[in-house]
XYZ file of C-alpha atoms in Angstrom:
205
model
C 22.592 123.314 -17.237
C 24.812 120.277 -17.470
C 27.995 120.486 -15.485
C 31.386 119.599 -16.963
C 31.254 116.135 -15.418
C 27.727 115.503 -16.718
C 28.701 116.561 -20.233
C 31.748 114.270 -20.136
C 29.616 111.355 -18.928
C 27.052 112.003 -21.656
C 29.763 112.068 -24.328
C 31.281 108.823 -23.024
C 27.863 107.119 -23.068
C 27.297 108.292 -26.641
C 30.681 106.907 -27.704
C 29.999 103.621 -25.897
C 26.691 103.221 -27.738
C 28.465 103.761 -31.071
C 31.133 101.199 -30.221
C 28.515 98.543 -29.440
C 27.446 98.277 -33.098
C 29.950 95.543 -33.968
C 29.985 93.677 -30.651
C 28.344 90.512 -31.981
C 31.100 87.932 -32.382
C 29.879 86.812 -35.805
C 29.771 90.357 -37.240
C 33.228 91.482 -38.334
C 34.188 94.712 -40.095
C 36.875 94.512 -42.779
C 38.912 97.154 -40.920
C 39.222 94.764 -37.968
C 40.874 92.002 -39.982
C 42.940 94.296 -42.194
C 45.119 95.051 -39.174
C 46.445 93.033 -36.221
C 43.815 90.542 -35.040
C 45.052 90.730 -31.468
C 44.474 94.486 -31.388
C 40.956 94.051 -32.779
C 40.294 91.335 -30.195
C 41.368 93.596 -27.326
C 39.218 96.417 -28.715
C 36.193 94.175 -28.244
C 37.132 92.501 -24.989
C 38.798 95.227 -22.924
C 36.477 96.972 -20.480
C 38.631 100.092 -20.469
C 39.714 100.989 -24.007
C 42.518 103.588 -24.263
C 41.298 107.056 -25.283
C 43.220 107.119 -28.575
C 41.876 103.702 -29.534
C 38.323 104.789 -28.704
C 38.667 107.624 -31.211
C 39.773 105.165 -33.915
C 36.812 102.905 -33.173
C 34.437 105.862 -33.120
C 35.738 106.944 -36.528
C 34.983 103.479 -37.935
C 31.530 103.509 -36.369
C 30.802 106.922 -37.886
C 32.000 105.611 -41.263
C 29.490 102.761 -41.019
C 26.641 105.078 -40.035
C 27.315 107.911 -42.483
C 28.776 106.011 -45.420
C 27.496 103.310 -47.666
C 27.826 99.966 -45.911
C 27.166 96.473 -47.189
C 27.224 93.020 -45.631
C 28.763 89.862 -47.075
C 26.999 86.843 -45.577
C 28.869 83.579 -45.106
C 27.717 80.419 -43.303
C 28.025 81.707 -39.750
C 29.709 85.049 -40.326
C 28.821 88.512 -41.587
C 31.675 90.553 -43.061
C 30.909 94.277 -43.197
C 32.469 96.796 -45.573
C 32.048 100.569 -45.770
C 32.657 102.939 -48.665
C 33.215 106.645 -48.183
C 31.803 107.137 -51.654
C 31.165 105.161 -54.836
C 31.721 106.858 -58.191
C 30.638 104.937 -61.282
C 32.295 101.523 -60.815
C 34.899 102.542 -58.240
C 34.945 102.551 -54.433
C 36.709 105.562 -52.901
C 38.258 105.452 -49.436
C 39.584 108.590 -47.723
C 42.217 108.700 -44.991
C 43.236 111.872 -43.123
C 46.941 111.843 -42.203
C 49.559 114.205 -40.820
C 51.942 113.574 -43.720
C 51.317 112.137 -47.149
C 52.759 108.602 -47.492
C 54.959 107.539 -50.391
C 53.177 104.181 -50.472
C 49.709 103.194 -49.228
C 49.217 101.578 -45.831
C 48.763 97.786 -46.235
C 45.778 97.732 -43.861
C 43.968 100.376 -45.918
C 44.620 98.458 -49.139
C 43.356 95.207 -47.615
C 40.179 96.907 -46.379
C 39.629 98.624 -49.733
C 40.158 95.374 -51.645
C 37.558 93.624 -49.483
C 35.155 96.505 -50.086
C 35.563 96.101 -53.846
C 34.423 92.476 -53.661
C 31.597 93.113 -51.223
C 30.265 96.058 -53.250
C 30.977 94.139 -56.485
C 33.189 96.844 -57.976
C 36.273 96.307 -60.115
C 38.462 99.229 -59.079
C 39.050 101.435 -56.091
C 40.996 104.484 -55.018
C 42.685 105.216 -51.724
C 42.993 108.958 -51.162
C 45.185 110.390 -48.409
C 44.434 113.939 -47.285
C 46.301 116.267 -44.940
C 44.739 119.018 -42.859
C 46.653 121.479 -45.039
C 44.718 120.341 -48.089
C 47.421 118.246 -49.773
C 46.433 114.875 -51.190
C 47.751 111.794 -52.946
C 45.817 108.993 -54.605
C 46.563 105.294 -55.089
C 44.537 103.076 -57.404
C 43.686 99.436 -56.762
C 42.261 96.631 -58.891
C 40.527 93.981 -56.818
C 42.392 90.779 -56.012
C 40.517 87.529 -55.239
C 43.338 85.829 -53.357
C 43.672 88.796 -51.010
C 39.918 88.801 -50.402
C 39.966 85.067 -49.612
C 42.691 85.727 -47.040
C 40.599 88.531 -45.539
C 37.648 86.146 -45.186
C 39.918 83.567 -43.548
C 41.129 86.142 -41.015
C 37.549 87.201 -40.303
C 36.598 83.586 -39.567
C 39.592 83.232 -37.262
C 38.766 86.422 -35.349
C 35.113 85.447 -35.000
C 36.041 81.980 -33.709
C 38.544 83.353 -31.190
C 36.028 85.915 -29.936
C 33.465 83.172 -29.347
C 36.051 81.063 -27.517
C 37.558 84.032 -25.629
C 41.012 83.157 -26.929
C 43.591 85.840 -27.667
C 44.838 85.796 -31.306
C 48.438 84.900 -32.057
C 51.171 87.508 -31.907
C 51.587 89.463 -35.184
C 54.684 91.681 -34.739
C 55.033 94.717 -36.998
C 56.188 98.325 -36.865
C 52.601 99.282 -35.978
C 53.152 97.673 -32.576
C 55.240 100.655 -31.508
C 52.157 102.889 -31.376
C 49.649 100.262 -30.282
C 47.789 101.058 -27.019
C 48.057 97.378 -26.057
C 51.840 97.241 -26.505
C 52.494 96.186 -22.911
C 50.132 93.221 -23.187
C 52.321 91.709 -25.903
C 55.784 92.807 -24.842
C 55.717 92.855 -21.042
C 57.066 89.290 -21.050
C 60.210 90.471 -22.791
C 61.092 92.383 -19.630
C 60.987 89.154 -17.641
C 62.658 86.905 -20.169
C 65.559 87.690 -22.446
C 63.649 87.439 -25.723
C 64.147 89.867 -28.644
C 62.124 93.065 -28.250
C 60.681 95.282 -30.928
C 63.632 97.617 -30.602
C 65.957 94.785 -31.650
C 63.643 93.438 -34.322
C 62.984 96.719 -36.094
C 65.751 98.966 -34.805
C 63.132 101.291 -33.345
C 62.778 102.847 -29.941
C 59.470 103.182 -28.140
C 58.974 106.503 -26.408
């Protein structure tokens, strides 16, 4: 029988193999550019990825493997989109959350919009679900300008990965829960620059 350590090692190897799917610098998933590019860069370049971040990456990998995925080929770049399900002419994306949001997350909308163009669908729906069974739905009609911006960000991320250059700083409220927080804000402890707490009036635990 496998011991506890052996089981843990086997699980970690399985997760590592799943995370290697998108490691080619010219293959970018829409989820990577819908959020902070610096965070996506660190996810690919860090040898030791924080446990919570590994779960997020594993979820995306499982979405690619179990859902409908499609590639959008550009000159030297492949942009990948995944759909949880496609009903008639609409792409549906599901997100499991602790509490239902009053407005959709921007990153989810950006990823869904890109999926609409890549799958050549006119409309999409973003459905938030809680573990208690509650749900809320937001509808989206595809936007070309937003998709063009997504492509631009994908090209930037791909270029920076090839050149091993860290993307520019993109401060937002999401930084407060980012596993790479210290990589961006450690300098603020050495120099008297504004911190996130001053910018957003938030306090990091």
